[in-house]
Coordinates of C-alpha atoms and ligand atoms in Angstrom, one line a residue:
M12 CA 0.0 0.0 0.0
E13 CA 1.2 3.5 -0.8
N14 CA 2.5 5.2 2.3
R15 CA 0.2 8.2 1.8
L16 CA -2.8 6.0 2.4
K17 CA -1.5 4.4 5.5
W18 CA -3.2 6.6 8.0
F19 CA -6.4 6.4 6.0
S20 CA -6.7 2.7 6.0
E21 CA -5.9 2.6 9.7
A22 CA -8.5 5.3 10.5
R23 CA -11.4 3.4 9.1
F24 CA -14.0 5.8 10.3
G25 CA -14.5 9.5 9.5
M26 CA -17.2 12.3 9.6
F27 CA -18.6 13.9 6.5
I28 CA -20.1 17.3 7.0
H29 CA -22.5 18.9 4.5
W30 CA -23.0 22.5 5.5
G31 CA -23.8 25.6 3.5
I32 CA -26.5 28.3 3.2
Y33 CA -29.0 25.7 2.0
A34 CA -29.1 24.5 5.6
L35 CA -31.1 27.7 6.4
L36 CA -34.0 26.3 4.3
G37 CA -33.7 22.8 5.8
R38 CA -34.7 20.9 2.6
G39 CA -31.3 19.4 1.7
E40 CA -28.3 20.6 -0.3
W41 CA -30.0 20.2 -3.7
V42 CA -32.9 22.6 -2.8
M43 CA -31.7 25.3 -5.3
Y44 CA -31.8 22.9 -8.2
L45 CA -34.8 20.8 -7.2
E46 CA -37.0 23.8 -6.5
R47 CA -35.6 25.8 -9.3
I48 CA -34.8 28.8 -7.1
P49 CA -33.4 31.6 -9.2
K50 CA -29.7 32.4 -8.6
D51 CA -30.5 35.9 -7.2
E52 CA -33.2 34.7 -4.9
Y53 CA -31.0 32.0 -3.6
A54 CA -28.1 34.4 -3.1
Q55 CA -30.4 36.3 -0.6
L56 CA -29.8 33.4 1.8
A57 CA -26.3 34.7 2.3
H58 CA -27.7 37.7 4.1
K59 CA -29.2 35.4 6.7
F60 CA -26.2 33.3 7.3
R61 CA -25.2 34.1 10.9
A62 CA -23.7 30.8 12.0
E63 CA -24.6 31.7 15.6
Q64 CA -24.0 28.2 16.9
F65 CA -21.0 27.3 14.6
D66 CA -18.4 25.7 16.9
P67 CA -15.9 23.6 15.0
V68 CA -14.2 22.7 18.3
E69 CA -17.5 21.1 19.3
W70 CA -17.8 19.4 15.9
A71 CA -14.4 17.9 16.1
A72 CA -15.0 16.8 19.7
M73 CA -18.1 15.0 18.6
A74 CA -16.3 13.3 15.8
R75 CA -13.4 12.3 18.0
D76 CA -15.7 11.1 20.8
A77 CA -17.6 9.0 18.3
G78 CA -14.3 7.2 17.5
M79 CA -13.8 9.0 14.1
R80 CA -10.3 9.8 13.0
Y81 CA -10.8 12.3 10.3
M82 CA -13.3 14.8 8.9
V83 CA -14.4 16.0 5.5
L84 CA -16.3 19.3 5.2
T85 CA -17.9 20.8 2.1
S86 CA -15.8 23.8 1.3
R87 CA -18.1 24.5 -1.7
H88 CA -21.1 22.5 -2.8
H89 CA -23.0 22.5 -6.1
D90 CA -24.8 25.8 -5.1
G91 CA -21.5 27.7 -5.4
F92 CA -21.4 29.1 -1.9
S93 CA -17.9 29.0 -0.6
L94 CA -17.2 28.4 3.1
F95 CA -13.9 30.2 2.8
D96 CA -12.4 33.6 2.0
T97 CA -11.8 33.0 -1.7
K98 CA -10.7 35.8 -4.0
F99 CA -12.6 34.1 -6.9
S100 CA -16.1 34.8 -5.6
E101 CA -18.1 37.2 -3.5
F102 CA -20.6 34.4 -2.7
K103 CA -18.8 33.2 0.4
S104 CA -19.1 32.9 4.2
T105 CA -16.9 36.0 4.7
K106 CA -19.4 38.1 2.9
T107 CA -22.3 37.3 5.2
P108 CA -23.4 38.5 8.6
A109 CA -21.4 35.6 10.1
N110 CA -18.2 36.9 8.4
I111 CA -16.2 33.8 9.2
D112 CA -13.7 31.8 7.2
I113 CA -15.4 28.6 8.1
I114 CA -12.7 26.5 6.5
A115 CA -9.9 28.2 8.5
E116 CA -11.6 27.6 11.8
Y117 CA -12.5 24.1 10.9
V118 CA -9.0 22.9 9.9
E119 CA -7.6 24.4 13.1
A120 CA -10.2 22.6 15.2
C121 CA -9.6 19.2 13.4
R122 CA -5.9 19.5 14.0
S123 CA -6.3 20.4 17.7
A124 CA -8.5 17.4 18.1
G125 CA -5.9 15.2 16.5
L126 CA -8.1 14.5 13.5
K127 CA -7.0 14.4 9.9
V128 CA -8.3 17.2 7.8
G129 CA -10.5 16.6 4.7
L130 CA -12.1 19.1 2.3
Y131 CA -14.9 18.3 0.0
Y132 CA -15.1 20.4 -3.2
S133 CA -17.7 20.2 -5.9
L134 CA -16.2 20.9 -9.4
L135 CA -19.6 21.9 -10.7
D136 CA -21.3 25.1 -9.8
W137 CA -24.9 25.6 -10.7
R138 CA -24.5 29.4 -10.8
W139 CA -22.2 29.4 -13.8
D140 CA -23.8 29.4 -17.2
A141 CA -20.6 27.9 -18.6
Y142 CA -21.2 24.8 -16.5
W143 CA -24.6 24.3 -18.1
K144 CA -23.3 25.1 -21.6
G145 CA -20.2 23.0 -21.4
P146 CA -16.7 23.2 -23.0
V147 CA -18.0 22.5 -26.5
N148 CA -20.7 25.1 -26.7
D149 CA -19.0 27.7 -24.6
P150 CA -15.2 27.3 -24.8
K151 CA -14.5 30.8 -23.6
G152 CA -16.9 30.6 -20.7
W153 CA -15.7 27.2 -19.8
G154 CA -12.1 28.6 -19.7
S155 CA -13.1 31.2 -17.1
F156 CA -15.1 28.7 -15.2
L157 CA -12.0 26.4 -14.9
E158 CA -9.9 29.3 -13.8
Y159 CA -12.3 29.7 -11.0
V160 CA -12.4 26.0 -10.1
H161 CA -8.6 25.5 -10.3
G162 CA -8.0 28.8 -8.6
Q163 CA -10.2 27.9 -5.6
L164 CA -8.5 24.5 -5.2
E165 CA -5.1 26.2 -5.3
E166 CA -6.3 28.5 -2.5
L167 CA -7.6 25.6 -0.5
C168 CA -4.3 23.8 -0.9
S169 CA -2.1 26.8 0.0
S170 CA -3.9 28.9 2.6
Y171 CA -4.8 26.4 5.3
G172 CA -1.7 24.4 6.1
R173 CA -1.7 20.7 5.7
I174 CA -4.8 19.1 4.1
D175 CA -5.0 15.4 4.3
V176 CA -7.9 14.5 1.9
L177 CA -9.4 16.3 -1.0
W178 CA -12.9 14.9 -1.6
F179 CA -14.0 15.8 -5.1
D180 CA -17.6 15.6 -6.3
G181 CA -19.7 16.9 -9.1
N182 CA -17.6 16.1 -12.2
W183 CA -20.6 15.0 -14.1
P184 CA -21.4 15.1 -17.0
Y185 CA -17.9 16.1 -18.1
T186 CA -14.7 14.2 -18.6
A187 CA -11.4 14.4 -16.8
Q188 CA -10.0 16.2 -19.9
D189 CA -12.8 18.8 -19.8
W190 CA -11.9 19.6 -16.2
R191 CA -8.2 19.4 -16.9
A192 CA -8.1 17.1 -14.0
Q193 CA -4.6 15.8 -14.4
E194 CA -3.1 19.2 -14.4
L195 CA -5.3 20.0 -11.4
L196 CA -4.1 17.0 -9.4
D197 CA -0.5 17.7 -10.3
K198 CA -0.9 21.2 -9.0
I199 CA -2.5 19.9 -5.8
R200 CA 0.2 17.4 -5.2
R201 CA 2.9 20.0 -5.7
L202 CA 1.3 22.0 -2.9
Q203 CA 0.3 19.1 -0.7
P204 CA 2.6 16.2 -1.4
Q205 CA 1.0 13.8 1.1
I206 CA -2.6 14.6 0.2
I207 CA -5.0 11.8 -0.9
V208 CA -7.8 12.4 -3.4
N209 CA -10.9 10.5 -4.3
N210 CA -12.0 9.2 -7.7
R211 CA -14.5 11.8 -8.6
T212 CA -12.5 13.9 -11.0
G213 CA -12.8 11.3 -13.7
L214 CA -9.3 10.1 -12.8
P215 CA -8.7 7.1 -10.5
G216 CA -7.2 9.1 -7.6
D217 CA -6.3 7.3 -4.4
F218 CA -9.5 5.7 -3.3
E219 CA -13.0 4.8 -4.4
T220 CA -16.2 6.2 -3.1
P221 CA -19.2 3.9 -3.0
E222 CA -22.2 6.1 -2.1
Q223 CA -24.9 5.0 0.4
H224 CA -24.1 1.3 0.1
V225 CA -21.8 -1.5 1.1
P226 CA -20.2 -2.8 -2.1
W227 CA -21.1 -6.4 -1.3
W228 CA -20.6 -8.1 -4.6
S229 CA -17.5 -6.2 -5.8
P230 CA -15.4 -4.7 -3.0
P231 CA -12.8 -2.5 -4.8
R232 CA -9.4 -4.0 -5.0
R233 CA -7.8 -0.8 -3.7
A234 CA -8.5 1.7 -0.9
W235 CA -12.2 2.6 -0.7
E236 CA -14.6 4.5 1.5
T237 CA -18.4 4.3 1.6
C238 CA -20.0 7.6 2.4
M239 CA -23.4 7.4 4.0
T240 CA -26.1 9.6 5.5
M241 CA -27.5 9.2 9.1
N242 CA -31.0 9.8 7.8
D243 CA -31.8 10.2 4.1
S244 CA -30.2 13.6 3.5
W245 CA -26.7 15.0 3.2
G246 CA -27.5 18.7 3.9
Y247 CA -29.8 19.5 6.8
F248 CA -33.4 18.4 6.0
E249 CA -35.7 19.4 8.8
G250 CA -38.5 17.0 7.9
D251 CA -36.3 13.9 7.4
R252 CA -37.1 11.6 10.4
N253 CA -35.7 8.5 8.8
W254 CA -32.7 8.2 11.2
K255 CA -30.6 5.0 11.1
S256 CA -30.2 3.4 14.5
P257 CA -26.7 3.3 16.1
R258 CA -27.0 -0.5 15.7
Q259 CA -27.5 -0.2 12.0
I260 CA -24.5 2.2 11.7
I261 CA -22.2 0.0 13.8
N262 CA -23.3 -3.0 11.7
T263 CA -22.4 -1.1 8.6
L264 CA -19.1 0.1 9.9
V265 CA -18.0 -3.4 11.1
T266 CA -19.1 -5.0 7.8
I267 CA -17.2 -2.4 5.8
V268 CA -14.0 -2.9 7.9
S269 CA -14.3 -6.7 7.4
M270 CA -14.3 -5.9 3.6
G271 CA -11.2 -3.7 3.9
G272 CA -13.0 -0.3 3.6
N273 CA -13.7 2.9 5.5
L274 CA -17.0 4.5 6.5
L275 CA -17.5 8.3 6.1
L276 CA -20.6 9.0 8.1
N277 CA -22.4 12.3 7.3
V278 CA -23.9 15.0 9.6
G279 CA -25.9 17.9 8.1
P280 CA -25.7 20.7 10.6
R281 CA -28.6 23.1 10.9
G282 CA -28.5 26.6 9.5
D283 CA -27.0 28.0 12.7
G284 CA -24.2 25.4 12.6
S285 CA -25.4 23.2 15.4
F286 CA -25.8 19.4 14.9
P287 CA -29.3 18.0 14.9
P288 CA -30.0 16.5 18.3
E289 CA -30.7 13.1 16.7
A290 CA -27.3 13.1 15.1
V291 CA -25.7 14.0 18.5
E292 CA -27.5 11.1 20.2
I293 CA -26.6 8.6 17.5
L294 CA -22.9 9.7 17.6
S295 CA -22.8 9.3 21.4
H296 CA -24.0 5.7 21.2
I297 CA -21.5 4.9 18.5
G298 CA -18.8 6.5 20.7
E299 CA -19.7 4.3 23.6
W300 CA -19.3 1.3 21.5
M301 CA -16.0 2.5 19.9
R302 CA -14.4 3.2 23.2
V303 CA -14.7 -0.4 24.2
N304 CA -14.4 -2.1 20.8
G305 CA -12.3 0.4 18.7
E306 CA -9.4 -2.0 18.5
S307 CA -11.5 -4.3 16.3
I308 CA -11.8 -1.4 13.8
Y309 CA -8.7 0.7 13.7
G310 CA -6.1 -0.8 11.4
A311 CA -8.2 -3.9 11.0
S312 CA -9.5 -5.6 7.9
G313 CA -11.1 -8.9 7.0
A314 CA -10.3 -12.4 8.1
P315 CA -11.0 -15.6 6.2
F316 CA -13.1 -17.0 9.1
T317 CA -16.9 -17.2 9.0
S318 CA -19.6 -17.1 11.6
S319 CA -23.4 -16.9 11.5
V320 CA -23.4 -14.1 14.1
G321 CA -21.7 -11.4 12.1
P322 CA -18.5 -10.5 10.3
V323 CA -14.9 -11.1 11.4
T324 CA -12.2 -8.4 11.4
A325 CA -8.5 -8.9 12.1
K326 CA -5.2 -7.3 12.5
G327 CA -1.8 -9.0 13.1
R328 CA -2.4 -12.2 15.0
T329 CA -5.7 -11.1 16.4
A330 CA -9.2 -11.8 15.1
Y331 CA -12.4 -10.2 16.2
I332 CA -15.7 -12.0 16.0
H333 CA -18.5 -9.5 15.8
A334 CA -21.7 -10.8 17.3
L335 CA -24.3 -8.5 15.8
R336 CA -26.9 -11.1 16.5
W337 CA -26.5 -12.8 19.9
P338 CA -27.4 -16.5 19.7
G339 CA -27.4 -17.3 23.4
S340 CA -24.9 -19.6 25.0
R341 CA -22.9 -20.8 22.0
I342 CA -21.2 -19.3 19.0
T343 CA -19.4 -21.3 16.2
V344 CA -16.5 -19.8 14.2
A345 CA -15.6 -21.8 11.1
R346 CA -12.8 -22.0 8.5
V347 CA -10.2 -21.3 11.2
G348 CA -6.8 -22.5 10.0
N349 CA -4.9 -21.3 13.1
S350 CA -4.6 -22.4 16.7
V351 CA -6.6 -20.2 18.9
L352 CA -4.6 -19.3 22.0
S353 CA -7.2 -17.4 23.9
A354 CA -10.7 -15.9 23.5
H355 CA -12.3 -13.1 25.5
L356 CA -15.1 -10.6 25.3
L357 CA -14.1 -7.0 24.7
A358 CA -17.3 -5.8 26.5
D359 CA -16.3 -6.9 29.9
G360 CA -12.9 -8.6 29.5
R361 CA -14.2 -11.9 30.6
K362 CA -12.5 -15.1 29.2
V363 CA -14.6 -17.2 26.9
K364 CA -14.3 -21.0 27.0
F365 CA -13.6 -22.6 23.6
R366 CA -13.1 -25.9 22.0
Q367 CA -11.3 -26.2 18.6
E368 CA -12.2 -29.2 16.3
G369 CA -10.9 -29.2 12.8
D370 CA -11.6 -25.9 11.3
R371 CA -14.3 -25.0 13.8
V372 CA -14.0 -23.2 17.1
F373 CA -16.9 -23.6 19.5
L374 CA -17.3 -20.8 22.0
E375 CA -19.2 -22.1 25.0
G376 CA -20.7 -20.9 28.3
L377 CA -21.6 -17.5 26.9
P378 CA -24.1 -15.3 28.8
P379 CA -27.7 -15.7 27.6
A380 CA -28.1 -12.0 27.1
P381 CA -25.9 -10.0 24.7
P382 CA -23.0 -8.4 26.7
D383 CA -23.2 -5.4 24.3
P384 CA -26.5 -3.9 23.0
Y385 CA -25.1 -3.5 19.4
D386 CA -22.2 -5.8 18.7
A387 CA -20.5 -7.9 21.3
V388 CA -16.9 -8.6 20.1
I389 CA -15.0 -11.7 20.9
K390 CA -11.3 -11.4 20.6
F391 CA -9.1 -14.3 19.5
E392 CA -5.4 -14.4 20.0
L393 CA -4.0 -16.6 17.3
D394 CA -0.7 -18.5 16.8
S395 CA -0.1 -16.6 13.5
E396 CA -1.9 -14.2 11.2
P397 CA -5.4 -15.5 10.4
K398 CA -5.5 -18.1 7.7
A399 CA -8.3 -20.1 6.2
F400 CA -8.4 -23.8 7.0
S401 CA -7.2 -26.0 4.1
Ligands
GLC529 C1 -24.3 13.0 -4.1 C2 -25.1 14.3 -4.0 C3 -24.3 15.3 -3.3 C4 -23.5 14.8 -2.1 C5 -22.7 13.6 -2.5 C6 -21.9 13.0 -1.4 O1 -23.4 13.1 -5.2 O2 -25.5 14.8 -5.2 O3 -25.1 16.4 -2.9 O4 -22.6 15.8 -1.7 O5 -23.6 12.6 -3.0 O6 -21.2 11.9 -1.8

């Protein structure tokens, strides 16, 4: 694995934040497009952007306490509103009553919390006619549009110190050539040699980005990260009550790690910058679980063992059996090609009795009730790195 990606694959869990002036309307980040709000009308929202409750230190603390190791914030989404003091646009957070360079404060807060710093950037911008007309129909306009896009990315990569992830989006429907993506990535890497970028410029970049799903049937053969919402929306959507349970999210995280990927879990702060209380609650439960079971996530990936209770993760000579469904007194782990030296529950540290026969390990005398409400993890110490029975 390339060294640049080392921290990323160890981290496994990050926080995505979609925030912009659309949050003031509370109907998601696509509201301008979906409700066909004219550019000038939409721009009025900037006058109402006060960010009264914006507290990036609090954001970072919530991410860290949930067990996340990095954050990715929308520096500019499709609506064109920049959360930083760009010289390429007047439609930005420093030209609002809030008058804050959100990105500057955010990167500072991430670093102080020991989190890696990620920036999302949408190549497309609905406010530019050239974006709609495209490079073929409006070569001149497209040229100016690209100066703006490339210029903003150069600003982001040179004004805020070290940036760890650039999370591109919105390259559709144009090609990497249209965006002059290679030139852009070269420039970015000159400014930030260690940076990693995703695959949404039309070029492969460093990692893949399955959206809203676990890539069951074809896990990428290189670094990947599923991004997922906590309800059904990225940007704050007041009426969206379809929150996932902490249990569902932990299940997804564990499954993704067992497949060698990362989870980037989204929060859509409200217009004032505060996290919705439902998100805070969910994060706190995930955090409780991560404090006890985090070692089965960080730096872990899959193991060739199988069990009916849930996936198995592993690192070094350790395997972790994730009991997402608690079967009562007995759990069977199969295809084990190692000798198991010891087994115990992460939830309370108690030793688990086991018997190994052929490729199967029978865990016995387990408590009838699940020792963890979401996922009780049983840790195996092995004689060598996990190998499938043959
Ligand atoms: C989709 C949405 C966009 C969101 C992104 C996150 O592409 O269109 O609004 O930012 O998903 O991956």
